[in-house]
Short mmCIF file of C-alpha atoms and ligand atoms in Angstrom, two decimals:
data_model
loop_
_atom_site.label_atom_id
_atom_site.label_comp_id
_atom_site.label_asym_id
_atom_site.label_seq_id
_atom_site.Cartn_x
_atom_site.Cartn_y
_atom_site.Cartn_z
CA MET A 1 -14.20 20.51 52.50
CA ALA A 2 -11.25 22.18 53.94
CA LYS A 3 -11.10 25.96 52.76
CA THR A 4 -8.52 28.55 53.53
CA THR A 5 -9.81 32.08 54.98
CA GLY A 6 -10.46 34.04 52.21
CA ALA A 7 -11.67 31.38 49.67
CA PRO A 8 -15.27 31.68 48.57
CA ARG A 9 -17.38 30.18 51.37
CA VAL A 10 -19.39 27.29 50.11
CA ARG A 11 -22.49 26.63 52.06
CA TYR A 12 -23.40 22.72 51.95
CA SER A 13 -26.43 20.95 52.66
CA LEU A 14 -26.48 19.88 56.41
CA THR A 15 -27.38 16.19 55.16
CA ARG A 16 -24.13 15.98 53.26
CA LEU A 17 -21.98 16.75 56.44
CA GLN A 18 -24.07 14.15 58.40
CA GLU A 19 -23.58 11.66 55.84
CA LEU A 20 -19.81 12.37 56.05
CA TYR A 21 -20.07 12.09 59.79
CA THR A 22 -21.67 8.59 59.58
CA LYS A 23 -19.06 7.60 57.17
CA GLY A 24 -16.43 8.27 59.67
CA ASP A 25 -15.50 11.73 58.46
CA GLN A 26 -16.58 13.39 61.65
CA ALA A 27 -14.24 16.77 61.63
CA PRO A 28 -16.79 18.78 59.28
CA LEU A 29 -19.97 18.43 61.37
CA GLU A 30 -17.86 18.84 64.63
CA LYS A 31 -16.39 21.99 63.56
CA VAL A 32 -19.83 23.25 62.91
CA MET A 33 -20.90 21.97 66.49
CA ARG A 34 -17.85 23.76 68.03
CA ALA A 35 -18.80 26.93 66.33
CA TRP A 36 -22.24 27.13 67.40
CA LYS A 37 -21.31 26.10 70.82
CA GLY A 38 -18.80 28.75 70.78
CA ILE A 39 -21.15 31.57 69.86
CA LYS A 40 -23.81 30.41 72.11
CA GLU A 41 -21.41 30.38 75.18
CA ARG A 42 -20.14 33.84 74.70
CA ASP A 43 -21.04 36.66 77.06
CA PRO A 44 -24.52 37.88 76.06
CA ASN A 45 -23.20 41.48 75.73
CA ASP A 46 -20.55 40.61 73.19
CA PRO A 47 -21.70 41.65 69.80
CA LYS A 48 -20.59 38.38 68.33
CA SER A 49 -22.54 36.25 70.80
CA PHE A 50 -25.47 34.30 69.77
CA PHE A 51 -27.67 36.11 72.28
CA VAL A 52 -26.94 39.51 70.41
CA LEU A 53 -27.24 38.17 66.96
CA GLY A 54 -30.19 35.91 67.35
CA GLY A 55 -31.88 38.98 69.15
CA TYR A 56 -31.56 41.39 66.13
CA HIS A 57 -34.30 39.43 64.40
CA GLY A 58 -36.83 40.30 67.05
CA GLU A 59 -36.75 40.28 71.01
CA PRO A 60 -35.11 42.05 72.86
CA PHE A 61 -36.66 45.16 70.98
CA HIS A 62 -34.79 48.35 69.90
CA GLY A 63 -35.60 51.55 68.66
CA ALA A 64 -39.19 52.85 68.75
CA GLY A 65 -40.69 49.53 68.83
CA TRP A 66 -39.29 48.94 72.11
CA GLY A 67 -42.42 49.51 73.90
CA ASN A 68 -44.82 50.69 71.13
CA ASN A 69 -46.57 48.34 69.02
CA THR A 70 -47.21 50.59 66.09
CA TYR A 71 -43.60 50.02 65.32
CA TRP A 72 -41.69 46.89 65.07
CA GLY A 73 -39.00 46.48 67.67
CA GLY A 74 -36.86 43.82 65.91
CA TYR A 75 -34.53 44.64 62.93
CA CYS A 76 -36.05 41.84 60.45
CA ASN A 77 -38.03 42.89 57.62
CA HIS A 78 -41.08 41.02 56.65
CA GLY A 79 -44.09 41.53 54.29
CA ASN A 80 -41.87 43.89 52.18
CA VAL A 81 -39.11 43.94 49.67
CA LEU A 82 -36.11 43.83 52.12
CA PHE A 83 -37.28 40.69 53.26
CA PRO A 84 -34.82 38.34 51.23
CA THR A 85 -31.82 40.88 51.24
CA TRP A 86 -32.11 41.73 54.86
CA HIS A 87 -31.74 38.02 55.80
CA ARG A 88 -29.08 37.52 53.42
CA VAL A 89 -26.68 40.03 55.08
CA TYR A 90 -27.96 38.58 58.58
CA LEU A 91 -26.71 35.07 57.54
CA LEU A 92 -23.36 36.33 56.61
CA LYS A 93 -23.08 38.13 60.00
CA VAL A 94 -23.78 35.13 61.92
CA GLU A 95 -21.39 33.05 59.80
CA ASP A 96 -18.68 35.64 60.59
CA ALA A 97 -19.43 35.28 64.23
CA LEU A 98 -19.07 31.42 64.00
CA ARG A 99 -15.71 31.89 62.18
CA SER A 100 -14.33 34.09 64.96
CA ILE A 101 -14.45 30.61 67.17
CA PRO A 102 -10.80 29.47 67.48
CA GLY A 103 -10.21 26.51 64.99
CA CYS A 104 -13.50 27.25 63.14
CA GLU A 105 -12.07 29.97 60.88
CA ASP A 106 -13.37 28.27 57.56
CA VAL A 107 -16.63 27.18 58.91
CA THR A 108 -19.99 28.21 56.93
CA LEU A 109 -23.58 28.13 57.57
CA LEU A 110 -25.32 25.15 56.39
CA TYR A 111 -28.61 24.78 54.55
CA TRP A 112 -31.72 22.45 55.67
CA ASP A 113 -32.47 21.38 51.99
CA GLN A 114 -36.34 21.32 52.58
CA THR A 115 -37.14 20.02 49.09
CA SER A 116 -34.88 17.13 49.20
CA GLU A 117 -36.25 13.67 49.11
CA GLU A 118 -34.79 13.19 52.32
CA SER A 119 -36.38 16.21 54.10
CA LEU A 120 -39.68 15.47 52.34
CA LYS A 121 -39.60 11.86 53.94
CA ASN A 122 -38.08 12.47 57.31
CA GLY A 123 -38.50 16.05 58.00
CA ILE A 124 -35.57 17.97 60.00
CA PRO A 125 -31.89 16.64 59.50
CA TRP A 126 -31.07 14.63 62.78
CA ALA A 127 -28.26 16.85 63.81
CA LEU A 128 -30.60 19.82 64.49
CA THR A 129 -32.76 17.54 66.88
CA VAL A 130 -30.61 14.84 68.60
CA GLU A 131 -30.13 15.59 72.40
CA LYS A 132 -26.45 14.98 72.58
CA PHE A 133 -23.37 15.20 70.57
CA THR A 134 -19.67 13.92 71.21
CA LEU A 135 -17.22 16.65 70.62
CA ASP A 136 -13.60 16.12 71.82
CA GLY A 137 -14.45 12.84 73.50
CA GLN A 138 -17.11 14.45 75.62
CA GLU A 139 -20.74 14.14 75.30
CA ILE A 140 -22.41 17.50 75.15
CA ASP A 141 -25.93 18.94 74.69
CA ASN A 142 -26.56 19.32 71.11
CA PRO A 143 -25.58 22.99 70.36
CA LEU A 144 -28.38 22.91 67.51
CA ARG A 145 -31.26 21.56 69.13
CA SER A 146 -32.09 24.46 71.42
CA PHE A 147 -30.70 27.72 73.13
CA VAL A 148 -30.90 28.33 76.80
CA PHE A 149 -31.04 32.04 77.40
CA PRO A 150 -28.00 33.53 79.37
CA LYS A 151 -30.04 36.44 80.04
CA GLY A 152 -33.75 37.31 80.16
CA ILE A 153 -35.69 39.08 77.55
CA VAL A 154 -38.20 41.55 78.61
CA ASP A 155 -41.40 42.36 76.43
CA HIS A 156 -42.12 45.96 77.12
CA ILE A 157 -45.13 46.36 75.11
CA SER A 158 -47.75 46.83 77.45
CA ALA A 159 -50.52 45.51 75.47
CA ASP A 160 -48.88 42.32 74.45
CA ASP A 161 -51.16 39.39 75.59
CA PRO A 162 -49.68 36.98 76.09
CA ASN A 163 -46.31 38.80 77.00
CA TYR A 164 -43.09 37.65 75.38
CA SER A 165 -40.79 38.17 78.40
CA LYS A 166 -38.57 34.97 79.00
CA PRO A 167 -36.14 34.87 81.80
CA ALA A 168 -32.66 33.67 82.04
CA GLY A 169 -32.45 30.03 81.68
CA TYR A 170 -35.34 29.73 79.48
CA GLU A 171 -34.78 27.12 76.93
CA THR A 172 -36.24 27.43 73.13
CA ALA A 173 -38.97 25.37 72.34
CA ARG A 174 -40.31 23.71 69.08
CA TYR A 175 -43.66 22.04 68.11
CA PRO A 176 -45.12 20.40 70.01
CA LEU A 177 -44.07 22.32 72.93
CA SER A 178 -45.06 25.86 74.12
CA GLY A 179 -42.66 28.45 75.19
CA LEU A 180 -45.16 31.07 76.59
CA VAL A 181 -44.05 31.87 79.99
CA GLY A 182 -44.55 35.72 80.21
CA SER A 183 -47.36 35.84 82.95
CA ALA A 184 -47.98 33.45 85.75
CA ALA A 185 -51.28 32.05 83.72
CA ASP A 186 -49.20 31.39 80.64
CA LYS A 187 -46.56 29.77 82.56
CA LYS A 188 -48.87 27.42 84.26
CA ALA A 189 -50.60 26.68 80.96
CA THR A 190 -47.21 25.97 79.43
CA ASP A 191 -46.10 23.76 82.10
CA GLU A 192 -49.27 21.62 81.94
CA HIS A 193 -49.00 21.30 78.28
CA ASN A 194 -45.09 20.48 78.12
CA ALA A 195 -45.54 17.86 80.64
CA LYS A 196 -47.51 15.87 78.23
CA TYR A 197 -44.41 15.59 76.05
CA LYS A 198 -41.58 14.90 78.27
CA ASP A 199 -39.73 12.30 76.15
CA PRO A 200 -37.59 14.25 74.06
CA ARG A 201 -37.45 11.31 71.28
CA LYS A 202 -41.18 11.42 71.17
CA GLN A 203 -41.18 15.35 71.07
CA THR A 204 -38.90 14.95 68.16
CA ALA A 205 -40.92 12.19 66.33
CA ILE A 206 -43.99 14.52 66.55
CA LEU A 207 -42.13 17.52 65.39
CA ASN A 208 -40.65 15.62 62.21
CA GLN A 209 -44.19 14.05 61.56
CA ASN A 210 -45.73 17.56 61.42
CA VAL A 211 -42.85 19.06 59.57
CA VAL A 212 -43.26 16.17 56.86
CA ARG A 213 -47.07 16.91 56.44
CA TRP A 214 -46.33 20.62 56.00
CA LEU A 215 -43.85 20.11 53.27
CA ASN A 216 -45.94 17.59 51.64
CA CYS A 217 -49.33 18.61 52.67
CA ASP A 218 -50.93 15.74 51.20
CA VAL A 219 -54.56 16.79 51.71
CA SER A 220 -57.01 13.78 51.85
CA VAL A 221 -60.27 14.71 50.16
CA LYS A 222 -63.16 12.34 50.67
CA HIS A 223 -65.46 11.93 47.60
CA LYS A 224 -68.19 9.52 47.32
CA GLY A 225 -66.70 7.14 49.84
CA ASP A 226 -63.01 6.94 48.20
CA THR A 227 -60.30 9.12 49.22
CA LYS A 228 -58.59 11.32 46.49
CA ARG A 229 -55.26 13.04 47.13
CA TYR A 230 -54.49 16.36 46.24
CA PHE A 231 -50.78 17.66 46.52
CA PHE A 232 -51.85 21.14 46.84
CA GLN A 233 -49.82 24.25 47.89
CA ALA A 234 -47.71 22.22 49.91
CA ILE A 235 -44.26 23.71 51.11
CA ALA A 236 -42.24 21.85 48.45
CA ASN A 237 -44.80 22.97 45.66
CA GLN A 238 -44.60 26.64 46.93
CA TYR A 239 -40.87 26.59 46.76
CA GLU A 240 -40.98 25.17 43.03
CA THR A 241 -43.59 27.67 41.97
CA CYS A 242 -41.84 30.79 43.69
CA LEU A 243 -38.96 30.23 41.22
CA LEU A 244 -41.25 31.29 38.59
CA ALA A 245 -42.01 34.64 39.99
CA PRO A 246 -41.39 37.36 37.31
CA ASN A 247 -39.91 39.98 39.17
CA TYR A 248 -38.18 40.59 42.25
CA THR A 249 -40.78 42.76 43.78
CA VAL A 250 -43.55 40.07 43.99
CA PHE A 251 -41.00 37.17 44.23
CA SER A 252 -39.58 39.09 47.44
CA ASN A 253 -42.53 39.18 49.94
CA THR A 254 -46.17 38.38 50.72
CA THR A 255 -47.56 41.79 50.68
CA SER A 256 -46.32 42.48 47.05
CA ALA A 257 -47.45 39.03 45.90
CA ALA A 258 -50.83 39.47 47.09
CA GLU A 259 -51.32 42.72 45.36
CA TRP A 260 -50.13 41.22 42.26
CA ASN A 261 -52.49 38.08 42.70
CA ASN A 262 -55.37 40.43 42.81
CA GLY A 263 -54.76 41.46 39.26
CA VAL A 264 -54.01 38.19 37.84
CA THR A 265 -57.21 36.57 35.92
CA SER A 266 -55.91 32.90 35.76
CA GLY A 267 -55.19 30.70 38.59
CA PRO A 268 -52.04 28.89 37.37
CA ASP A 269 -50.43 32.40 36.91
CA LEU A 270 -50.76 33.26 40.64
CA VAL A 271 -47.32 33.99 42.15
CA VAL A 272 -46.04 32.41 45.23
CA PRO A 273 -43.56 34.83 47.01
CA LEU A 274 -40.48 33.20 48.50
CA GLU A 275 -41.75 34.44 52.05
CA SER A 276 -44.68 32.31 51.78
CA PRO A 277 -43.12 28.74 51.91
CA HIS A 278 -40.58 30.46 54.34
CA ASN A 279 -43.53 31.23 56.81
CA ARG A 280 -44.88 27.79 56.58
CA VAL A 281 -41.62 26.20 57.67
CA HIS A 282 -41.70 28.73 60.65
CA LEU A 283 -45.18 27.76 61.62
CA ALA A 284 -44.33 23.94 61.17
CA VAL A 285 -41.29 23.93 63.45
CA GLY A 286 -43.29 26.41 65.79
CA GLY A 287 -46.65 25.12 65.79
CA CYS A 288 -49.81 26.25 64.38
CA GLU A 289 -53.21 24.84 63.69
CA VAL A 290 -54.32 23.96 60.17
CA PRO A 291 -57.68 22.12 59.32
CA GLY A 292 -57.43 19.46 56.53
CA TYR A 293 -55.09 17.24 58.10
CA ASP A 294 -55.54 13.44 58.77
CA ALA A 295 -54.51 13.66 62.21
CA SER A 296 -55.37 16.30 64.57
CA PRO A 297 -52.97 18.91 65.20
CA ILE A 298 -51.81 19.79 68.78
CA GLN A 299 -53.41 22.79 70.47
CA GLY A 300 -51.27 24.96 72.47
CA ALA A 301 -48.15 24.28 70.70
CA ASN A 302 -46.40 27.71 70.95
CA GLY A 303 -42.58 27.15 69.79
CA ASP A 304 -40.28 29.94 69.42
CA MET A 305 -39.78 29.57 65.54
CA GLY A 306 -43.50 30.32 65.31
CA GLU A 307 -43.39 33.96 66.18
CA ASN A 308 -40.98 36.69 64.78
CA ASP A 309 -40.39 38.07 68.02
CA THR A 310 -38.27 35.00 69.30
CA ALA A 311 -37.53 32.95 66.00
CA GLY A 312 -34.03 34.11 65.72
CA LEU A 313 -33.10 32.61 68.84
CA ASP A 314 -33.62 29.11 68.07
CA PRO A 315 -30.60 27.88 66.06
CA ILE A 316 -32.59 26.09 63.63
CA PHE A 317 -33.64 29.51 62.08
CA PHE A 318 -30.21 29.86 60.28
CA PHE A 319 -30.37 26.62 58.76
CA HIS A 320 -33.95 27.31 57.74
CA HIS A 321 -32.90 30.85 56.13
CA CYS A 322 -29.73 29.49 54.70
CA ASN A 323 -32.05 27.36 52.57
CA VAL A 324 -34.31 30.26 51.91
CA ASP A 325 -31.23 32.41 50.82
CA ARG A 326 -30.22 29.44 48.56
CA VAL A 327 -33.72 29.55 46.80
CA PHE A 328 -33.29 33.24 46.58
CA TRP A 329 -29.94 32.62 44.76
CA LEU A 330 -31.69 29.90 42.49
CA TRP A 331 -34.43 32.35 41.44
CA GLN A 332 -32.01 34.98 40.65
CA LYS A 333 -29.97 32.29 38.38
CA HIS A 334 -32.83 31.12 36.88
CA ASN A 335 -34.69 34.13 36.06
CA GLY A 336 -31.31 36.35 34.92
CA PHE A 337 -31.29 38.69 38.17
CA THR A 338 -27.71 37.70 39.35
CA ASP A 339 -26.27 41.28 38.72
CA HIS A 340 -29.41 43.42 39.38
CA LEU A 341 -32.60 43.44 41.21
CA GLU A 342 -35.49 45.95 40.72
CA ILE A 343 -38.00 47.20 43.11
CA ILE A 344 -41.40 48.26 41.63
CA PRO A 345 -41.53 52.12 43.13
CA GLU A 346 -44.28 52.60 45.50
CA TYR A 347 -45.72 49.26 45.01
CA PRO A 348 -47.44 47.75 48.11
CA GLY A 349 -44.76 46.04 50.09
CA THR A 350 -42.53 49.06 49.50
CA ASN A 351 -43.41 51.03 52.53
CA SER A 352 -41.94 50.81 56.02
CA VAL A 353 -45.63 50.65 57.40
CA ASP A 354 -46.66 47.77 55.02
CA ALA A 355 -47.47 44.50 57.13
CA GLN A 356 -45.08 44.63 60.31
CA GLY A 357 -44.41 48.22 60.52
CA PRO A 358 -41.26 50.48 60.87
CA THR A 359 -38.01 48.70 62.14
CA PRO A 360 -35.61 50.60 64.47
CA GLY A 361 -34.54 53.64 62.82
CA VAL A 362 -36.98 53.72 59.79
CA PRO A 363 -39.57 56.42 59.96
CA PRO A 364 -43.05 55.58 59.22
CA ASN A 365 -44.47 55.81 55.59
CA SER A 366 -40.82 55.91 53.98
CA TRP A 367 -40.38 53.95 50.86
CA LEU A 368 -38.05 50.95 50.64
CA THR A 369 -35.50 50.79 47.89
CA MET A 370 -32.58 48.85 46.69
CA GLU A 371 -30.68 51.64 48.56
CA SER A 372 -32.46 51.39 52.19
CA PRO A 373 -29.85 50.55 54.94
CA LEU A 374 -30.28 46.79 56.23
CA THR A 375 -29.95 47.93 59.67
CA PRO A 376 -27.98 46.99 61.81
CA PHE A 377 -25.42 45.23 59.70
CA LYS A 378 -22.29 47.23 58.87
CA ASN A 379 -20.02 46.49 56.10
CA GLU A 380 -16.53 46.41 57.63
CA ARG A 381 -14.87 47.24 54.51
CA THR A 382 -16.80 50.47 53.79
CA GLY A 383 -17.87 51.36 57.30
CA LYS A 384 -21.34 51.75 55.78
CA ILE A 385 -24.63 49.79 56.67
CA TYR A 386 -25.13 47.20 54.09
CA THR A 387 -27.99 48.00 51.30
CA SER A 388 -29.60 45.61 49.10
CA ASN A 389 -27.38 46.76 46.32
CA ASP A 390 -24.45 45.57 48.35
CA CYS A 391 -25.68 41.80 48.57
CA VAL A 392 -27.22 41.17 45.00
CA HIS A 393 -24.50 39.02 43.55
CA ILE A 394 -23.92 36.65 46.68
CA GLU A 395 -20.67 35.33 44.91
CA ARG A 396 -19.15 38.39 43.65
CA GLN A 397 -20.19 40.68 46.41
CA LEU A 398 -20.23 38.55 49.57
CA GLY A 399 -17.90 35.84 48.45
CA VAL A 400 -20.42 33.05 49.48
CA THR A 401 -21.97 30.42 47.23
CA TYR A 402 -23.92 27.14 47.71
CA ALA A 403 -23.45 23.75 46.99
CA PRO A 404 -25.76 22.28 44.69
CA GLY A 405 -29.18 20.86 46.47
CA SER A 406 -32.52 20.42 45.31
CA LEU A 407 -34.29 22.69 42.87
CA GLU A 408 -31.28 23.21 40.75
CA GLU A 409 -33.00 22.55 37.58
CA GLN A 410 -34.79 25.40 35.54
CA PRO A 411 -38.38 25.52 36.91
CA ARG A 412 -41.35 24.51 35.04
CA LYS A 413 -45.06 25.22 35.97
CA THR A 414 -46.04 22.64 38.21
CA LEU A 415 -48.74 20.22 36.77
CA LEU A 416 -51.49 19.45 39.00
CA GLN A 417 -53.95 16.69 38.84
CA GLY A 418 -57.55 17.09 38.00
CA GLY A 419 -59.13 19.81 36.16
CA ASN A 420 -57.90 23.01 34.71
CA SER A 421 -60.32 25.62 36.04
CA HIS A 422 -58.61 29.14 35.82
CA LYS A 423 -60.59 30.49 38.44
CA VAL A 424 -59.53 31.78 41.67
CA VAL A 425 -61.06 32.07 45.08
CA ARG A 426 -60.41 35.22 46.58
CA VAL A 427 -60.72 35.84 50.12
CA SER A 428 -60.38 39.33 51.41
CA ARG A 429 -61.44 41.83 54.20
CA VAL A 430 -59.79 39.60 56.99
CA ASN A 431 -58.70 41.94 59.73
CA ARG A 432 -55.76 41.01 61.59
CA ALA A 433 -55.96 43.57 64.22
CA PRO A 434 -58.17 41.74 66.89
CA VAL A 435 -56.37 38.46 66.45
CA ARG A 436 -53.84 37.22 68.76
CA GLY A 437 -50.70 36.10 66.98
CA SER A 438 -50.22 33.68 63.72
CA PHE A 439 -53.45 32.48 62.37
CA SER A 440 -54.46 30.58 59.11
CA ILE A 441 -57.16 31.01 56.54
CA SER A 442 -58.37 27.70 54.53
CA ALA A 443 -60.88 27.71 51.82
CA PHE A 444 -63.24 24.96 51.02
CA ALA A 445 -65.39 23.83 48.07
CA VAL A 446 -68.55 22.28 49.25
CA VAL A 447 -70.54 20.37 46.54
CA GLY A 448 -73.29 18.23 48.27
CA ASP A 449 -72.01 16.35 51.02
CA ASP A 450 -68.31 16.64 50.23
CA ARG A 451 -65.92 19.23 51.16
CA TYR A 452 -62.89 20.05 49.13
CA HIS A 453 -59.79 21.72 50.94
CA LEU A 454 -58.72 24.33 48.44
CA GLY A 455 -55.63 25.36 50.48
CA THR A 456 -54.58 27.05 53.54
CA GLU A 457 -52.69 30.35 53.87
CA PRO A 458 -50.84 30.75 57.15
CA VAL A 459 -50.55 34.39 58.40
CA LEU A 460 -47.45 35.00 60.34
CA SER A 461 -48.32 37.61 62.71
CA ARG A 462 -47.75 39.08 66.29
CA TRP A 463 -49.82 38.45 69.28
CA ASN A 464 -50.85 42.06 69.09
CA VAL A 465 -50.98 44.26 65.92
CA LYS A 466 -52.44 47.46 66.44
CA TYR A 467 -51.18 49.98 63.83
CA CYS A 468 -51.75 53.73 63.59
CA ALA A 469 -55.07 55.09 62.24
CA ASN A 470 -53.51 55.90 58.83
CA CYS A 471 -52.19 52.63 58.50
CA GLN A 472 -55.55 50.59 58.78
CA THR A 473 -55.58 49.57 55.34
CA HIS A 474 -52.41 47.34 56.20
CA LEU A 475 -54.22 45.43 58.51
CA GLU A 476 -56.39 43.50 55.81
CA VAL A 477 -55.23 40.26 55.01
CA LYS A 478 -56.07 38.64 51.55
CA ALA A 479 -55.62 35.17 50.54
CA ASN A 480 -56.22 33.55 46.95
CA PHE A 481 -56.79 30.06 46.23
CA SER A 482 -56.20 28.80 42.66
CA LEU A 483 -59.04 26.24 41.41
CA HIS A 484 -56.45 24.67 38.98
CA GLY A 485 -56.21 21.13 39.77
CA PHE A 486 -59.74 20.48 40.99
CA ALA A 487 -62.33 18.92 38.76
CA ALA A 488 -63.76 21.79 36.74
CA ALA A 489 -67.15 20.28 36.49
CA LEU A 490 -67.48 20.15 40.25
CA ILE A 491 -65.86 23.52 40.77
CA ASP A 492 -67.75 25.38 38.09
CA GLY A 493 -70.86 23.95 38.45
CA ALA A 494 -73.76 26.03 39.87
CA LYS A 495 -74.29 23.95 43.09
CA VAL A 496 -70.98 24.88 44.65
CA GLN A 497 -70.43 26.83 47.64
CA TYR A 498 -67.29 28.41 49.02
CA GLU A 499 -66.31 28.31 52.51
CA VAL A 500 -63.55 30.15 54.56
CA GLU A 501 -62.24 28.79 57.94
CA ILE A 502 -60.02 31.20 60.00
CA HIS A 503 -57.95 29.15 62.64
CA THR A 504 -56.58 31.42 65.68
CA ARG A 505 -54.90 30.38 68.59
CA ASP A 506 -58.01 30.92 70.49
CA GLY A 507 -60.09 28.65 68.27
CA GLN A 508 -62.04 29.01 64.91
CA ALA A 509 -63.71 32.26 64.15
CA ASP A 510 -65.75 33.15 61.21
CA ALA A 511 -68.62 35.92 60.47
CA LEU A 512 -71.22 33.94 62.43
CA LYS A 513 -69.08 32.30 65.20
CA ALA A 514 -66.56 34.17 67.60
CA ASN A 515 -63.39 32.50 68.83
CA SER A 516 -62.86 31.92 72.69
CA ARG A 517 -61.71 35.59 72.94
CA GLY A 518 -65.08 36.91 71.21
CA VAL A 519 -63.40 37.62 67.95
CA LYS A 520 -65.59 37.32 64.75
CA MET A 521 -63.75 37.60 61.64
CA PRO A 522 -65.70 38.18 58.49
CA ALA A 523 -64.39 37.54 55.19
CA LYS A 524 -65.31 38.32 51.77
CA ILE A 525 -65.26 35.48 49.32
CA GLU A 526 -65.30 35.64 45.52
CA VAL A 527 -64.70 33.44 42.46
CA ARG A 528 -63.04 35.18 39.67
CU1 CU B 1 -37.79 33.56 58.96
#
């Protein structure tokens, strides 16, 4: 495991270091813990402190988005073609900071292999959730379980409700807990909610149970008294399917993929962008209500990973994104894109106003290309800000590689059970503007007394999204659900009705029924 400085960095699966640890080789995992403890304890003004690095993703906000919600105040890119490359360089910067801790010069990031048998069965690797860890003969709080803010974050967007401000001393929260403490009312609700989950072991058990469901998403569908199981659009399935995406533009982000899928005529040909399973892991760890579960999910869970504003401040973010980056590299290797990546010019998902709004320093309505700066990350060698072209070949250009994990084999079209209808249920005209925070869109086929869950598309969103008038088109959310895998006779029959449910943090909303904040969400459903 020992590598000298300058040798290629090999990022292993966290599970592998856990196995070594259990077998008695404790040094590798101890080094990881030491490095994370080190950057978390640094002065919050130190550019290599976790507070500064974790804060590049969202809060504390910078640039035009500091106090204006027509812009995005974090540096991260989502819903556009810079999503994979921006996060790739982000990981490198955090890894460099970890290596600057004395004794950790050869430490690397580790990936949470979310499609490994181990994760599909047990959820999150234990090193990310146990409360205590023994380092140098002393029992310490596990550096990977949470982050206690050394300094408060202030949400300057006056319209944000709830407000994302969190004080110094705040400890990041994961499902089923809530981390919303920006107003007295939110603080009270959060305290009451969290008081129900005082036992950290039970918390972790509930979290893992939730994560396992999302990864496998074994949706139980009742039909004439017996229960059929459909493994539909599970995170694991999505990771596998995203490897089949035909080009970088649609592979890279949800906005481009949604546009592409609008033009696809056959269900099995729908593309899944890498960003989509990525979003689901955020929501599984942070909390989000999804219908179609066997057990009812916990309302009021608002963990930090579930919102882009705060996700980067939970250490688990970097184990999750390390896996996302590994899958990005696997897609490149499987599809012949290790040396070059192309962006379809002026395609949806290539403009700075698409999805989240312009990031600090980026003007509205500017095109995103392979040469767009991945702000704020500077290449120390050239003195210039990294671009996507600087990080295409992760091994040659960044000196980083991944030890083998799941999904190494050439992907093949996933075979689903049931029929082989090529039709797609298309949901459109869902307006995200009036909704607070992330929400989910679910589609169902109703045949007589039976209701089939076709799938659920989570939409990772901010609590308050109101963009400029000329950007209104970007507020429309679309979701496509393949009917492949459902009995064709039932689905194609004349007596099938399709229904959409939109679950928001404030309850269910649809064309007829408003959620608890009075928001109605009409959606258009077509089957083509
Ligand atoms: Cu993310």
